[in-house]
Amino acid sequence: MGSFTIKPVIKTAANLTAFFAQIKVTPQDVILTNKYILEPHISLADLPVDTIFLEEYLTGEPTDAAADRLLERLNQKDYQRVIAIGGGSVIDNSKLLVYGSDLKIAEIAEKGSRLPKKRQLIIVPTTTGTGSEVTNVAVFNFLQKKTKMGLAFDQMYADQVYLISQLAATMPYKVFATSSIDALVHSIESYISPKATAFSKSFSVTALKLILTGYTKMIFANTTGKTPQGQALQSFLEASTLAGVAFGNAGCGAVHALAYPIGSEYHIAHGQSNYLVFGGTFKKYTELGADLSEIEALLAVELNVAPQEVWTRLEQTIDQILPNQPLSQIGMNQDKCREFAKSVITNQQRLLVNAPLKLSEDDISAIYESLL
């Protein structure tokens, strides 16, 4: 049996005021967040802490260039703790900031496993999908390479994670939809990973059930298009973290690998990029003879269909949360399919090894082409 780890201490707080009281912020702390996240909930003038707003350095998903600007900003003071409050972009950037001063992302990418951790990291996720708060993975668009790549070093684990559903309540619906789809993909890919264990699978299954139950309730109540609130939102938030524990141990696979060049090229939200290639990837798995019977049996129960119908029904369900689209509608063609397939083989082996079977460059190109 493989290993299983949960690194951060996971806590909850009723609201931001209670959270800041619990962690006892000091002038040696720095908050990394977005202005629109904090302003509705608390006055930063009341806190003895520096605040960095990510939008002053980055619009869209994380890039290596923006990360270097943030690292330079953190050099200006000897901070002891980084407090990340936000979605995937905030969380991924915060993980680089634990290393201390005088570094660039290229050096962290090369030596991150050997560099000492010099700052504590506290993460408060504000979307329902990243799961990154409980992993040691941070994903960046490396602009020269024209693809996203993940860094994964133990130093980048958070020390504490706080779940505060109040902060997710104002999340735009599309952010909810794309991030929760991302969490659903995390739960499924981690379940079928060769690295999955009985422990990681238990987290995958719980996350999967919470998300599909939440979607079903939204569909039957005719509330799709509106971000869930109250306990429903808390359940999605918890599902995201549970799925994060699962893929933090078992990894994600080919869906994420194929999604990264799309997100990098077309600046599409990560969860949406995953959904664009999800169905085609699992059709290819089936075509190549992957044994998906275990996950199909689980999904059959949750979706109330026969096992052979689960992938069709799952896509029908997700489509009611966020309609899918052909890759041609975002600008892809056969040349891009071949270009992206080559990029995936070259840059995403970290993810491809977690697929239930080996995919060739031709297989990956064929998946893209089937989705045009």
XYZ file of C-alpha atoms in Angstrom:
372
model
C 0.000 0.000 0.000
C 1.261 3.475 -0.870
C 1.674 6.360 1.525
C -1.038 8.824 2.539
C -0.506 12.299 3.981
C -2.583 15.221 5.201
C -0.121 18.005 5.937
C -2.065 21.137 6.930
C -4.188 21.427 10.042
C -7.742 22.069 8.732
C -9.995 24.377 10.775
C -13.170 26.388 10.324
C -14.151 29.907 11.336
C -17.522 31.652 11.274
C -16.188 34.753 9.533
C -13.041 36.767 8.818
C -13.137 38.625 12.115
C -13.137 35.334 14.047
C -10.385 33.982 11.790
C -8.042 36.921 12.370
C -8.691 36.712 16.111
C -7.800 33.009 16.104
C -4.512 33.384 14.245
C -3.513 36.598 16.097
C -2.131 38.623 13.192
C 0.956 40.785 13.757
C 3.019 43.286 11.706
C 5.244 40.352 10.709
C 2.364 38.847 8.686
C 1.441 39.608 5.087
C -1.917 38.897 3.455
C -2.093 37.940 -0.223
C -5.634 38.300 -1.542
C -7.913 40.147 -3.964
C -9.495 43.447 -2.955
C -12.997 42.307 -3.966
C -12.728 39.338 -1.595
C -11.874 41.241 1.568
C -13.560 44.623 1.184
C -17.159 43.398 1.732
C -16.201 41.672 4.976
C -13.608 43.631 6.932
C -11.701 46.902 7.115
C -8.008 46.259 6.626
C -7.266 49.491 8.462
C -8.254 47.633 11.630
C -5.556 45.002 11.154
C -1.851 45.457 12.033
C -0.782 43.638 8.874
C 0.437 44.375 5.349
C -1.806 43.406 2.460
C -0.876 42.623 -1.150
C -3.661 42.562 -3.737
C -2.912 40.031 -6.448
C -4.714 42.028 -9.134
C -1.943 44.634 -8.917
C 0.462 41.977 -10.221
C -1.694 39.602 -12.224
C -4.914 39.412 -14.235
C -6.013 35.875 -15.027
C -4.268 32.697 -13.971
C -0.716 32.592 -12.508
C 2.283 33.254 -14.743
C 5.994 32.954 -14.106
C 6.476 36.666 -14.862
C 3.894 37.796 -12.302
C 5.310 35.357 -9.733
C 8.716 36.985 -10.041
C 7.208 40.421 -9.402
C 5.494 39.116 -6.273
C 8.674 37.472 -5.026
C 10.481 40.784 -5.456
C 7.745 42.578 -3.480
C 8.091 40.116 -0.577
C 11.812 40.884 -0.399
C 10.995 44.325 0.969
C 10.292 43.060 4.479
C 11.184 40.104 6.705
C 7.710 38.569 6.949
C 7.196 35.530 9.167
C 3.814 34.331 7.894
C 1.986 34.482 4.573
C -1.835 34.484 4.830
C -3.438 33.577 1.497
C -7.148 34.389 1.146
C -8.519 33.627 -2.289
C -8.935 31.178 -5.135
C -6.418 29.128 -7.052
C -4.329 32.042 -8.343
C -3.848 33.518 -4.866
C -3.102 30.120 -3.334
C -0.613 29.019 -5.981
C 1.323 32.282 -5.790
C 1.359 32.182 -1.992
C 3.182 28.855 -2.018
C 6.221 30.401 -3.683
C 6.422 33.044 -0.973
C 7.344 30.575 1.797
C 10.933 30.353 0.603
C 12.077 33.776 1.688
C 13.963 36.412 -0.255
C 16.206 36.795 -3.298
C 14.600 34.052 -5.376
C 12.907 33.819 -8.756
C 10.457 31.171 -9.848
C 12.990 29.546 -12.175
C 15.305 28.897 -9.228
C 12.428 27.555 -7.128
C 11.392 25.265 -9.988
C 14.934 23.918 -10.200
C 15.870 23.711 -6.502
C 12.583 23.897 -4.610
C 12.953 20.506 -2.977
C 16.288 21.555 -1.452
C 15.548 25.152 -0.469
C 14.526 25.779 3.170
C 11.038 26.956 4.081
C 11.401 30.330 5.846
C 7.794 31.472 6.277
C 4.684 29.798 7.602
C 1.695 29.618 5.270
C -1.993 29.920 6.227
C -4.541 29.410 3.443
C -8.221 30.354 3.309
C -9.790 29.117 0.039
C -12.650 31.211 -1.326
C -13.754 29.063 -4.275
C -15.230 25.589 -4.423
C -12.710 23.790 -6.552
C -9.009 24.411 -6.318
C -8.216 21.923 -3.541
C -4.763 23.468 -3.684
C -5.021 24.583 -0.060
C -4.166 21.029 1.067
C -1.615 20.118 -1.612
C 2.023 20.987 -2.250
C 1.293 21.763 -5.916
C 1.317 25.189 -7.552
C 0.580 25.613 -11.264
C 1.945 28.451 -13.398
C 1.757 29.443 -17.029
C 5.392 29.508 -18.152
C 5.098 32.091 -20.900
C 8.157 31.108 -22.936
C 7.133 27.444 -22.957
C 3.509 28.322 -23.797
C 2.096 25.834 -21.328
C 1.147 25.464 -17.701
C 3.432 23.437 -15.467
C 3.039 22.292 -11.893
C 5.649 22.654 -9.166
C 5.341 20.199 -6.283
C 7.596 20.527 -3.233
C 6.876 19.619 0.381
C 7.962 23.079 1.519
C 4.870 24.470 -0.230
C 2.362 22.684 1.979
C 0.311 25.094 4.081
C 0.727 24.937 7.836
C -2.940 25.705 8.481
C -6.095 25.807 6.346
C -9.297 27.600 7.352
C -12.669 27.008 5.680
C -14.923 30.079 5.895
C -18.016 29.712 3.698
C -18.927 33.381 4.252
C -16.086 34.349 1.888
C -17.365 32.145 -0.942
C -20.919 33.475 -0.753
C -20.232 36.359 -3.160
C -18.447 34.142 -5.691
C -19.800 34.738 -9.235
C -21.791 31.781 -10.547
C -19.343 30.965 -13.337
C -16.496 30.815 -10.822
C -18.594 28.448 -8.713
C -19.408 26.310 -11.755
C -15.875 26.044 -13.144
C -14.254 25.522 -9.748
C -16.722 22.862 -8.586
C -16.302 21.020 -11.906
C -12.564 21.147 -11.274
C -13.130 19.538 -7.860
C -15.307 16.846 -9.449
C -12.543 16.064 -11.949
C -10.053 15.957 -9.054
C -12.194 13.373 -7.286
C -12.552 11.135 -10.345
C -8.979 11.372 -11.613
C -7.528 10.743 -8.168
C -9.799 7.707 -7.721
C -8.562 5.980 -10.903
C -4.901 6.942 -10.415
C -2.400 4.071 -10.072
C -1.192 5.877 -6.932
C -4.616 5.742 -5.263
C -4.914 3.954 -1.932
C -7.883 2.939 0.186
C -7.349 6.144 2.178
C -7.159 8.509 -0.798
C -10.140 6.790 -2.437
C -12.272 7.435 0.630
C -11.651 11.172 0.203
C -12.299 10.946 -3.552
C -15.633 9.201 -3.020
C -16.842 11.581 -0.319
C -16.000 14.600 -2.479
C -17.652 13.062 -5.539
C -20.850 12.317 -3.615
C -21.071 15.799 -2.110
C -20.614 17.500 -5.478
C -23.072 15.306 -7.407
C -25.637 15.569 -4.600
C -25.245 19.346 -4.673
C -25.623 19.476 -8.449
C -28.717 17.257 -8.344
C -30.369 19.479 -5.746
C -29.623 22.577 -7.829
C -31.053 20.996 -10.973
C -34.255 19.793 -9.304
C -34.733 23.121 -7.499
C -34.103 24.997 -10.756
C -31.392 27.104 -9.104
C -28.623 26.566 -11.639
C -27.190 29.932 -12.543
C -27.046 31.025 -8.908
C -24.162 30.382 -6.530
C -25.379 28.117 -3.673
C -25.566 29.648 -0.225
C -25.532 28.483 3.391
C -24.963 24.805 4.097
C -25.133 23.942 0.400
C -22.156 26.208 -0.253
C -20.307 24.840 2.785
C -20.733 21.319 1.382
C -19.140 22.327 -1.929
C -16.307 24.044 -0.069
C -15.672 20.919 2.006
C -15.884 18.729 -1.108
C -13.188 20.825 -2.762
C -10.848 20.339 0.194
C -11.620 16.614 0.394
C -10.840 16.241 -3.308
C -7.654 18.222 -2.711
C -6.528 15.711 -0.100
C -7.307 12.920 -2.577
C -5.383 14.299 -5.538
C -2.642 15.632 -3.285
C -1.868 12.001 -2.519
C -2.913 10.146 -5.680
C -2.429 12.851 -8.284
C -4.482 13.996 -11.254
C -4.119 12.473 -14.700
C -4.558 13.029 -18.395
C -7.589 15.324 -18.165
C -5.499 17.912 -16.355
C -2.527 17.271 -18.645
C -4.600 17.946 -21.773
C -6.322 20.948 -20.199
C -3.134 22.869 -19.398
C -2.154 23.913 -22.960
C -5.757 24.986 -23.597
C -5.844 27.170 -20.502
C -2.463 28.668 -21.339
C -3.263 29.453 -24.975
C -6.864 30.569 -24.695
C -6.948 31.919 -21.113
C -9.892 29.746 -20.145
C -10.671 29.005 -16.505
C -8.945 25.848 -15.328
C -12.136 23.969 -14.429
C -13.669 24.795 -17.797
C -10.520 23.631 -19.610
C -10.781 20.350 -17.734
C -14.399 19.908 -18.733
C -13.614 20.600 -22.407
C -11.389 17.492 -22.557
C -12.987 15.336 -19.834
C -15.439 13.361 -21.970
C -12.993 12.761 -24.818
C -10.295 11.552 -22.448
C -12.561 9.003 -20.788
C -13.853 7.806 -24.161
C -10.236 7.175 -25.180
C -9.587 5.299 -21.924
C -12.548 3.057 -22.699
C -11.473 2.580 -26.305
C -7.984 1.514 -25.188
C -9.356 -0.974 -22.656
C -8.759 0.785 -19.327
C -10.540 -0.897 -16.416
C -12.935 1.784 -15.187
C -15.465 -0.635 -13.701
C -14.921 0.468 -10.101
C -15.502 4.173 -10.688
C -18.344 3.390 -13.102
C -20.100 1.349 -10.419
C -19.795 4.233 -7.958
C -21.059 6.792 -10.454
C -23.929 4.501 -11.467
C -25.251 4.596 -7.919
C -24.902 8.368 -7.594
C -26.430 9.066 -11.015
C -29.060 6.320 -10.828
C -28.143 4.763 -14.193
C -26.546 1.551 -15.455
C -22.706 1.521 -15.317
C -22.405 1.660 -19.113
C -24.409 4.893 -19.126
C -22.494 6.846 -16.494
C -20.235 8.954 -18.724
C -23.141 10.137 -20.872
C -25.303 10.910 -17.841
C -22.421 12.635 -16.042
C -21.856 14.971 -18.994
C -25.600 15.665 -19.184
C -25.570 16.573 -15.493
C -22.542 18.843 -15.720
C -23.953 20.506 -18.840
C -26.834 21.780 -16.743
C -24.319 23.457 -14.417
C -22.064 24.781 -17.208
C -22.773 24.002 -20.891
C -19.836 22.452 -22.705
C -18.619 23.456 -26.160
C -16.556 21.999 -29.025
C -12.865 22.875 -29.072
C -13.350 24.502 -32.476
C -15.455 27.187 -30.784
C -12.486 28.349 -28.738
C -10.272 28.470 -31.835
C -8.646 25.035 -31.987
C -8.020 23.168 -35.238
C -6.151 20.021 -36.253
C -2.788 21.798 -36.273
C -3.386 22.973 -32.680
C -4.393 19.438 -31.710
C -1.040 18.099 -32.865
C 0.865 21.026 -31.334
C -0.851 20.597 -27.968
C -0.352 16.818 -28.001
C 3.385 17.331 -28.437
C 3.386 19.890 -25.608
C 1.541 17.490 -23.288
C 4.041 14.688 -23.929
C 6.976 17.060 -23.408
C 5.748 19.009 -20.368
C 3.082 17.007 -18.509
C 4.637 13.661 -17.622
C 4.067 14.495 -13.950
C 0.357 14.121 -14.677
C 0.348 11.498 -17.425
C 1.880 8.891 -15.109
C -1.331 9.079 -13.050
C -3.535 7.963 -15.952
C -4.935 4.405 -15.771
C -2.970 3.545 -18.928
C -0.220 5.062 -21.061
C -1.331 7.557 -23.684
C 0.828 8.198 -26.740
C 1.175 11.502 -28.556
C -1.132 10.117 -31.263
C -3.709 9.139 -28.624
C -3.664 12.626 -27.155
C -3.936 14.280 -30.564
C -6.878 11.983 -31.350
C -8.635 13.026 -28.131
C -8.337 16.700 -29.048
C -9.463 16.044 -32.635
C -12.521 14.105 -31.455
C -13.633 17.185 -29.530
C -13.313 19.762 -32.329
